Coordinates of N, CA, C and O in Angstrom, one line a residue:
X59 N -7.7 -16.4 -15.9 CA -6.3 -16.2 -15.8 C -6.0 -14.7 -16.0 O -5.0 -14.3 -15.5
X60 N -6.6 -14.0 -16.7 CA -6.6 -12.5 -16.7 C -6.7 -11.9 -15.9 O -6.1 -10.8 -16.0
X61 N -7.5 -12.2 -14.6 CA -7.6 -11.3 -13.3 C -5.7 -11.6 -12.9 O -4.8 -10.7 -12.9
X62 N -5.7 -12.9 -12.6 CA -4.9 -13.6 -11.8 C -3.5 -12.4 -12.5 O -3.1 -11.5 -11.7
X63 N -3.1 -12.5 -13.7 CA -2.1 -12.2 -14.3 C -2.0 -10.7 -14.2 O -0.9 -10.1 -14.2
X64 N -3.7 -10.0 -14.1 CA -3.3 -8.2 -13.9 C -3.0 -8.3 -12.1 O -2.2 -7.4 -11.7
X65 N -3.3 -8.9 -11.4 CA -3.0 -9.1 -10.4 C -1.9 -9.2 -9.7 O -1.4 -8.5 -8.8
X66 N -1.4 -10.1 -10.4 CA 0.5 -9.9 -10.2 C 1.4 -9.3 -10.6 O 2.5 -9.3 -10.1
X67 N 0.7 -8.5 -11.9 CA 1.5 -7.2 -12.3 C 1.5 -6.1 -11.5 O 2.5 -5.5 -11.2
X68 N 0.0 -5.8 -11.1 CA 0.0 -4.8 -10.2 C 0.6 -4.7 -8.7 O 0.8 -3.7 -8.0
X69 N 1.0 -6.4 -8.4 CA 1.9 -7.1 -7.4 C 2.7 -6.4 -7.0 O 3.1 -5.8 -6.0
X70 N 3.3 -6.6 -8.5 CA 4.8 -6.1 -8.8 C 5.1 -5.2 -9.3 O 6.2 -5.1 -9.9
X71 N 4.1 -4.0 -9.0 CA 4.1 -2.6 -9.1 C 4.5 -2.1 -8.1 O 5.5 -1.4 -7.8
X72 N 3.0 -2.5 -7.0 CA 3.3 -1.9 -5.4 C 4.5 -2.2 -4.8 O 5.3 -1.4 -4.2
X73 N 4.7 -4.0 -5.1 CA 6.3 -3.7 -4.6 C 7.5 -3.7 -4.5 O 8.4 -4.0 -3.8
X74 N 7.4 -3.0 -5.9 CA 8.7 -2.2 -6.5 C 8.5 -0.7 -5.6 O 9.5 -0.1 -5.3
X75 N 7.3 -0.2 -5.3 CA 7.1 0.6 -4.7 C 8.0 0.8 -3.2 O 8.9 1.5 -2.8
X76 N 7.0 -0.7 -2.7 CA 7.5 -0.8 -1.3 C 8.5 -1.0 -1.0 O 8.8 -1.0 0.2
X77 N 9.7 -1.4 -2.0 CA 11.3 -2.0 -2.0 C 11.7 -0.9 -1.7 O 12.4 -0.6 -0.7
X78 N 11.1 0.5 -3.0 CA 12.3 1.8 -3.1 C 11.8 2.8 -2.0 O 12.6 3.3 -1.3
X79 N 10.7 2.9 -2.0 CA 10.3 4.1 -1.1 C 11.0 4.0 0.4 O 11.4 5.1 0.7
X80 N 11.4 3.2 1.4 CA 11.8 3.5 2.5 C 13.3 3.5 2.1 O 14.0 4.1 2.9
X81 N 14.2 2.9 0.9 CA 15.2 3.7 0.2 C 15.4 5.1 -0.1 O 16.5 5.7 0.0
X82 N 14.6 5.4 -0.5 CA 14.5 7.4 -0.4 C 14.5 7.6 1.0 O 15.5 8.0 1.6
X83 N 13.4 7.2 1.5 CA 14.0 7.2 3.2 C 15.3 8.0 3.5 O 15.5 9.2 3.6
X84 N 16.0 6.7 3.6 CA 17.3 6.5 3.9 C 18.1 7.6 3.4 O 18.9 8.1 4.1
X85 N 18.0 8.0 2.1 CA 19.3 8.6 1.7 C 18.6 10.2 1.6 O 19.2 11.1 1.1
X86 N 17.0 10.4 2.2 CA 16.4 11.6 2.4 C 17.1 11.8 3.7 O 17.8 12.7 3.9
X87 N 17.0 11.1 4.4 CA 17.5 11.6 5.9 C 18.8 11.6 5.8 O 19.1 12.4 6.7
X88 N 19.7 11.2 5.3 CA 20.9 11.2 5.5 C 21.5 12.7 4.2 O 22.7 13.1 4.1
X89 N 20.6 13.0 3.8 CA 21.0 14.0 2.9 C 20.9 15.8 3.6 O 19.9 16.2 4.2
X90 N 22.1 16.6 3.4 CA 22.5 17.9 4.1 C 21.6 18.7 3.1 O 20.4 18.7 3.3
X91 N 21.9 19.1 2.4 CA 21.5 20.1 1.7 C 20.1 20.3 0.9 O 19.6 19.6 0.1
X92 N 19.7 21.3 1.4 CA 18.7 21.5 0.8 C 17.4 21.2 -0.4 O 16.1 21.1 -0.4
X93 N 19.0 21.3 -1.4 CA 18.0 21.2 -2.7 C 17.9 19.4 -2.6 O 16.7 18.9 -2.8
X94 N 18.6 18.6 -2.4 CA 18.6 17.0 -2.0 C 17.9 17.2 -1.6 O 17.2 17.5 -2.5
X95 N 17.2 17.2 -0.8 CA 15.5 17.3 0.3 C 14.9 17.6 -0.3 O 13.8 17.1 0.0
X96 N 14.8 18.3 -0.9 CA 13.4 18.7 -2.0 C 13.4 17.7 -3.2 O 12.3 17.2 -3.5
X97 N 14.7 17.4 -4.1 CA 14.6 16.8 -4.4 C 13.8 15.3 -3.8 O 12.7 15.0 -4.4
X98 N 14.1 14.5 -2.9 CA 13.7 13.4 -2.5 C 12.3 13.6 -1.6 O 11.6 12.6 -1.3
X99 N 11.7 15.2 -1.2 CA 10.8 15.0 -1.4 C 9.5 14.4 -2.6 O 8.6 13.5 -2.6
X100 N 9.9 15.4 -3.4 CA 9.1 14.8 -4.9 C 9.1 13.3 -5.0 O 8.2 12.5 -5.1
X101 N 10.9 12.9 -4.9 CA 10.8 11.8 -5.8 C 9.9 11.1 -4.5 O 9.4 10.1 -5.0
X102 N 9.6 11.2 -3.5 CA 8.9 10.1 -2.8 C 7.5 10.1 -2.7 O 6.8 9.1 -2.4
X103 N 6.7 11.6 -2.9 CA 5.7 12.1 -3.2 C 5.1 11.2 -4.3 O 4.1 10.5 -4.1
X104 N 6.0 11.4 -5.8 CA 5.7 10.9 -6.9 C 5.5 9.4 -7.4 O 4.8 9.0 -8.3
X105 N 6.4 8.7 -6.3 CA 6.2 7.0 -6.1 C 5.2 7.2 -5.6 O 4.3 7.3 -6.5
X106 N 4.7 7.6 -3.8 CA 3.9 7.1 -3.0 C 2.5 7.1 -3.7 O 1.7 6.1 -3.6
X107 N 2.1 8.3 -4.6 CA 0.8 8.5 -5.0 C 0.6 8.0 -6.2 O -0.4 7.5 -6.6
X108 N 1.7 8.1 -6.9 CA 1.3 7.6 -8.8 C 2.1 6.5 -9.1 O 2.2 6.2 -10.3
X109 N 2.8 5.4 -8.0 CA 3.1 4.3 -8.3 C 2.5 3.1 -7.7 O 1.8 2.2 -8.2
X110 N 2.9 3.2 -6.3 CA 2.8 2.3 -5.3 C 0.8 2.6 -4.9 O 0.0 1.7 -5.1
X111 N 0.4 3.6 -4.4 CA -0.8 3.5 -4.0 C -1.7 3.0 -4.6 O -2.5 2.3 -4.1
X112 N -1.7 3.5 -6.4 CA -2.5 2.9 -7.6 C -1.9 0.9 -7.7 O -2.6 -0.1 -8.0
X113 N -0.8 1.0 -7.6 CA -0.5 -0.2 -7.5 C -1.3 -1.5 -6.3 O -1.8 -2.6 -6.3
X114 N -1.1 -0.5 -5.3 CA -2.1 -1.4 -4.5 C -3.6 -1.5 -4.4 O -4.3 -2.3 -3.8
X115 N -4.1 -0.3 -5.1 CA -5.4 -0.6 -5.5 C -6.1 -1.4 -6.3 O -7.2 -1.8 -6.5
X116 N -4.9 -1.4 -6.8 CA -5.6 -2.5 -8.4 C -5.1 -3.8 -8.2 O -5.3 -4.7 -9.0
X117 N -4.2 -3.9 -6.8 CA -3.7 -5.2 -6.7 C -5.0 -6.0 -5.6 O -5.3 -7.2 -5.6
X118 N -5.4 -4.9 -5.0 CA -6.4 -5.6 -3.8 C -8.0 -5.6 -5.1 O -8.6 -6.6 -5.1
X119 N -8.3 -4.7 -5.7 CA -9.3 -4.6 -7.1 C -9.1 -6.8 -7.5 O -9.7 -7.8 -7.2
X120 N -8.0 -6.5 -8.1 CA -8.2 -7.8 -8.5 C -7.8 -9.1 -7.7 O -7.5 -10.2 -8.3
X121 N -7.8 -9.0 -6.8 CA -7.6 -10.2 -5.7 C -8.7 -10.3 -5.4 O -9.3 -11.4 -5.4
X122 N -9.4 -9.1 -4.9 CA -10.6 -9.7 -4.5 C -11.9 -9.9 -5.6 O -12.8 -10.6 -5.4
X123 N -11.7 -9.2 -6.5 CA -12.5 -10.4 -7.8 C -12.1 -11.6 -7.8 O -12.8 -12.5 -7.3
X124 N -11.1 -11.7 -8.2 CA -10.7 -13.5 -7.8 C -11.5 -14.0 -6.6 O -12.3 -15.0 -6.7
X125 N -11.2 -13.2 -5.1 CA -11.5 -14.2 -4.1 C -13.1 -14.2 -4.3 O -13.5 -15.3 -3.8
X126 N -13.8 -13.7 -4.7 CA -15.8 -13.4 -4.8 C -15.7 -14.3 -6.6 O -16.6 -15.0 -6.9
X127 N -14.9 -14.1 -7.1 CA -15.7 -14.9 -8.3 C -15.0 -16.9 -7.9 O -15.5 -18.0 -8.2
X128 N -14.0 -16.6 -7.1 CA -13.6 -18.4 -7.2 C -13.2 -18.5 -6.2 O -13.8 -19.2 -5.4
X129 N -12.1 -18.0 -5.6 CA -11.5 -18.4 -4.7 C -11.7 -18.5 -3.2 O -11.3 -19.5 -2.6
X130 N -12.2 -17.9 -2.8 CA -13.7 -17.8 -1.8 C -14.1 -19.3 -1.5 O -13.9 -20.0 -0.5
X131 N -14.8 -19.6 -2.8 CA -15.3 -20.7 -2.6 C -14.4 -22.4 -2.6 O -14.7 -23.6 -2.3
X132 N -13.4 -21.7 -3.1 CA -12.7 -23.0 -3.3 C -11.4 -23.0 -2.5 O -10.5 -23.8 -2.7
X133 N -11.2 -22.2 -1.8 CA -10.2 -22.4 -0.3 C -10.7 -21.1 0.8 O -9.9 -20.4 1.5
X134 N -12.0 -21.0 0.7 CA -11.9 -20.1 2.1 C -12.1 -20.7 3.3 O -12.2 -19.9 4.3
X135 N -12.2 -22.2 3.7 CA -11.9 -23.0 4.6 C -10.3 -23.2 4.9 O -10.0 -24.0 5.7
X136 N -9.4 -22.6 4.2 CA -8.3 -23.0 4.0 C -7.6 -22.0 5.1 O -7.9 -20.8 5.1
X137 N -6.7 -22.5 6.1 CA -6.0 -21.9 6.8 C -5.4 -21.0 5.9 O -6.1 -20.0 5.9
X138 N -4.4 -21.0 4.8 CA -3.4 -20.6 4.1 C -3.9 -19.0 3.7 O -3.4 -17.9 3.9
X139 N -5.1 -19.4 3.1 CA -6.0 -18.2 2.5 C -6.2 -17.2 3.9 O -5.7 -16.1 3.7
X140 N -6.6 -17.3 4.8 CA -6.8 -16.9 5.9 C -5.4 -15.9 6.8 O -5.4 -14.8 7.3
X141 N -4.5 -16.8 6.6 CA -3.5 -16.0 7.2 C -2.9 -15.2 5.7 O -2.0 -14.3 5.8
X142 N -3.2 -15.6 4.8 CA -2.7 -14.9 3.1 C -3.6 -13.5 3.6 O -3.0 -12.5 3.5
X143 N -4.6 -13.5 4.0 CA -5.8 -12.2 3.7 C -5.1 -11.1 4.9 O -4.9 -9.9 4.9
X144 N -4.9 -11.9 5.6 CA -4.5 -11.3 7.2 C -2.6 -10.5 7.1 O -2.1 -9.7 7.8
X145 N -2.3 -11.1 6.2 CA -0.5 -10.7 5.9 C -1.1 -9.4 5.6 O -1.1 -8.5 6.3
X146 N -1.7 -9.5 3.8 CA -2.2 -8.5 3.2 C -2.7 -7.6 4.1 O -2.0 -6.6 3.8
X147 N -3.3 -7.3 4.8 CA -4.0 -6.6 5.9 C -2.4 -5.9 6.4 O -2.3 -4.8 6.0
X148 N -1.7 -6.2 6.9 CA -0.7 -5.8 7.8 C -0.4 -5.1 6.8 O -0.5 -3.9 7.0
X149 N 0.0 -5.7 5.2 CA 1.1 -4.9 4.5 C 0.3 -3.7 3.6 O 0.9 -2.9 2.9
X150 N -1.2 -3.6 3.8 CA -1.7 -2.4 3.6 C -1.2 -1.4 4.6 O -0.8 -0.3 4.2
X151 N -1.2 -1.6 5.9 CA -1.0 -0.8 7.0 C 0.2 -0.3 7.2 O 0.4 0.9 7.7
X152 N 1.4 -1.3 6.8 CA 2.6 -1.0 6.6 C 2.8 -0.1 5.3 O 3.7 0.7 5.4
X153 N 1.9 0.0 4.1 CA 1.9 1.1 3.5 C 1.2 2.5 3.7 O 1.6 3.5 3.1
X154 N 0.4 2.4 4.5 CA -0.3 3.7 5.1 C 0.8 4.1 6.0 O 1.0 5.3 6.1
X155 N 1.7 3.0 6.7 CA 2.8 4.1 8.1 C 4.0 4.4 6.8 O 5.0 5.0 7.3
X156 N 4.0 4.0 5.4 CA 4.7 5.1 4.7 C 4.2 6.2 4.5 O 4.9 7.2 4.3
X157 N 2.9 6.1 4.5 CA 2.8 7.6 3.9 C 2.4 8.7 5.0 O 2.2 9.9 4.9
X158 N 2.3 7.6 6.5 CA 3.1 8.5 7.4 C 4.3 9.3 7.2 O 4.6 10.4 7.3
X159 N 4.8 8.0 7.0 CA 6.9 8.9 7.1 C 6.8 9.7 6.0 O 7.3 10.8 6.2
X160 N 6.3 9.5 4.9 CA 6.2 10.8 3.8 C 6.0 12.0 4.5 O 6.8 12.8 4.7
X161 N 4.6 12.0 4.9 CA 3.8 13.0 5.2 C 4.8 14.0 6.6 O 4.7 15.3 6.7
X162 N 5.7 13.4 7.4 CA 6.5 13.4 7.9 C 7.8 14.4 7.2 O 8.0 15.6 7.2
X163 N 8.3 13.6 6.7 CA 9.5 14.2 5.9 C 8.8 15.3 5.1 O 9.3 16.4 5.2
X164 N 7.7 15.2 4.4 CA 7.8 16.6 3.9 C 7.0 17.9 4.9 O 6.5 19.0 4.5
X165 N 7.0 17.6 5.7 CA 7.0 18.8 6.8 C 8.1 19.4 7.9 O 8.1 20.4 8.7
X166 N 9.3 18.1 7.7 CA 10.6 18.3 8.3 C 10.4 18.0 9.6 O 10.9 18.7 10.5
X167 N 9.5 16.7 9.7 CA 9.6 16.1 11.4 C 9.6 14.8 11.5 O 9.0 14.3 12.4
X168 N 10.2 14.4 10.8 CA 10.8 13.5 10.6 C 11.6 13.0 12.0 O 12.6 13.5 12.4
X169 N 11.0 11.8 12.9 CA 12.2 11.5 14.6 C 12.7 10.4 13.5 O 13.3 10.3 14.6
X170 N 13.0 9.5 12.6 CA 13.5 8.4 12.6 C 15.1 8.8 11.7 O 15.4 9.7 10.9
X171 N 15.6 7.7 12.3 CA 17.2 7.8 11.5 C 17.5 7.1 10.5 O 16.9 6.0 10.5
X172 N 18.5 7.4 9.3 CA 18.5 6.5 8.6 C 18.9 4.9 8.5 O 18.7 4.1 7.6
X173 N 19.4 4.8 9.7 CA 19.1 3.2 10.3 C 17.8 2.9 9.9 O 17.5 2.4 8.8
X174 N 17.1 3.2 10.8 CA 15.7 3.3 10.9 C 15.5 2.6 9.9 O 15.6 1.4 10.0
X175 N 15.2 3.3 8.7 CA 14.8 3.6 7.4 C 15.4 2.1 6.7 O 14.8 1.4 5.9
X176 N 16.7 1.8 7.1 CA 17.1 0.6 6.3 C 16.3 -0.9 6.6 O 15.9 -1.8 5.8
X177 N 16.3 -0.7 7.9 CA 15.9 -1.7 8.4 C 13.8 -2.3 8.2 O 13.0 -3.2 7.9
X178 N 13.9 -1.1 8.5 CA 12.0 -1.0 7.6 C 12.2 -0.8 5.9 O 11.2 -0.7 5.3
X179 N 13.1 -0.8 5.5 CA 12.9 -1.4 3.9 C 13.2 -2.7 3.9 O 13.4 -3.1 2.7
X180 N 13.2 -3.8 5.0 CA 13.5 -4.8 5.0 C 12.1 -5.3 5.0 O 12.1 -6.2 4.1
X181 N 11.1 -5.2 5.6 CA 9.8 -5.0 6.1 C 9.2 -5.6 4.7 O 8.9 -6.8 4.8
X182 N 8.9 -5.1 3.4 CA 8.6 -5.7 2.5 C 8.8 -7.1 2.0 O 7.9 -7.8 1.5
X183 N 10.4 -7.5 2.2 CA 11.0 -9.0 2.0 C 10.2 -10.2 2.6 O 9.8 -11.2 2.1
X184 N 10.0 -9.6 3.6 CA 9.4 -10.6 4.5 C 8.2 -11.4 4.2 O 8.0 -12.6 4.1
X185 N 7.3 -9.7 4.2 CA 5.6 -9.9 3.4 C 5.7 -10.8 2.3 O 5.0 -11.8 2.2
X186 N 6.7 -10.3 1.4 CA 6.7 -10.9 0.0 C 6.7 -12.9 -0.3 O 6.1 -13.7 -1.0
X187 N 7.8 -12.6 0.9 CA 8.3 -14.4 0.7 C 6.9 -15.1 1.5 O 6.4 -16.1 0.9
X188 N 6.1 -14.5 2.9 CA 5.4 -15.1 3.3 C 4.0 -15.5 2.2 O 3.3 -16.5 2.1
X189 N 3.8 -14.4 1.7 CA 2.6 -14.3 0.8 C 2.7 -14.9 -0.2 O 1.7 -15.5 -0.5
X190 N 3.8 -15.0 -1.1 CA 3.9 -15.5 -2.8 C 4.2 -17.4 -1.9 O 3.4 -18.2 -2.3
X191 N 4.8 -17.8 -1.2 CA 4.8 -19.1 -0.5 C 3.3 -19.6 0.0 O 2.7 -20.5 -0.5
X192 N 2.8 -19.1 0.8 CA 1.3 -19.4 1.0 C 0.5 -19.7 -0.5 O -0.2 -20.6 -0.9
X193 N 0.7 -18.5 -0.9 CA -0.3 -18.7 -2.6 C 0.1 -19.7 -3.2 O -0.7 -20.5 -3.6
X194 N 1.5 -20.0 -3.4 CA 1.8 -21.4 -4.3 C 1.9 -22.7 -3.8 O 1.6 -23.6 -4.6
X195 N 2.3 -22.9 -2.2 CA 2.1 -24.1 -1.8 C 1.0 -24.5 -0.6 O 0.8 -25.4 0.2
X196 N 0.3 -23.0 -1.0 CA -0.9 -23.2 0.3 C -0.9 -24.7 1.0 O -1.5 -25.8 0.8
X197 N 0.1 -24.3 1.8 CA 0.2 -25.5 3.2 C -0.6 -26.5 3.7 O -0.5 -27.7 3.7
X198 N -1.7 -25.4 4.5 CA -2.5 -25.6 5.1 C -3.9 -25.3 4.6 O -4.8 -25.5 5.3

């Protein structure tokens, strides 16, 4: 129960991460002045690397201890687990194309608008409901 429980902390690290970060987004691109841009560089710098990325390391760390010490063996015939591994997979990558748009914004080339930006902070909701539903009533 100790993996399981650092596991969902660290859950709910990264995506506190993944909620706020394309929120800086938004009010990075929509912001005129200077020192606001530097400002919301940092602040997105400072999530991306010392929140959200350690968060998902230690969230995929202990998931997959779980899946190699039990879970593996006790639903890896399981559709549910399978498309659970494969979500994860996307929402890794969905966090690598943030630290595109980081890497982006803080070089000031930035093509997306802050529409954009709203609409891809929606992007996590999605992951979230599909994945915490599969884990608890694994369906299939």
């Amino acid at each position: 129960m100790w993996l399981k429980a650092f596991h969902l902390i660290f859950m709910v690290t990264w995506f506190a991460g993944l909620f706020y970060l394309p929120r800086l987004f938004v009010y990075h691109t929509m912001s005129a002045d200077a020192v606001s841009v530097e400002r919301f560089k940092i602040m997105e710098r400072k999530l991306y690397f010392g929140i959200m990325t350690p968060g998902m390391i230690l969230t995929l760390v202990f998931g997959l201890w779980m899946l190699h010490d039990y879970a593996w063996e006790a639903y890896g015939d399981s559709g549910w687990l399978r498309v659970k591994l494969f979500l994860i997979g996307l929402l890794v990558g969905y966090h690598a194309l943030c630290g595109k748009w980081l890497r982006d914004l803080k070089y000031d080339r930035n093509g997306h608008s802050h529409i954009f930006f709203r609409w891809m902070n929606e992007v996590p909701v999605l992951f979230l409901f599909a994945i915490v539903l599969l884990a608890t009533l694994k369906p299939f």
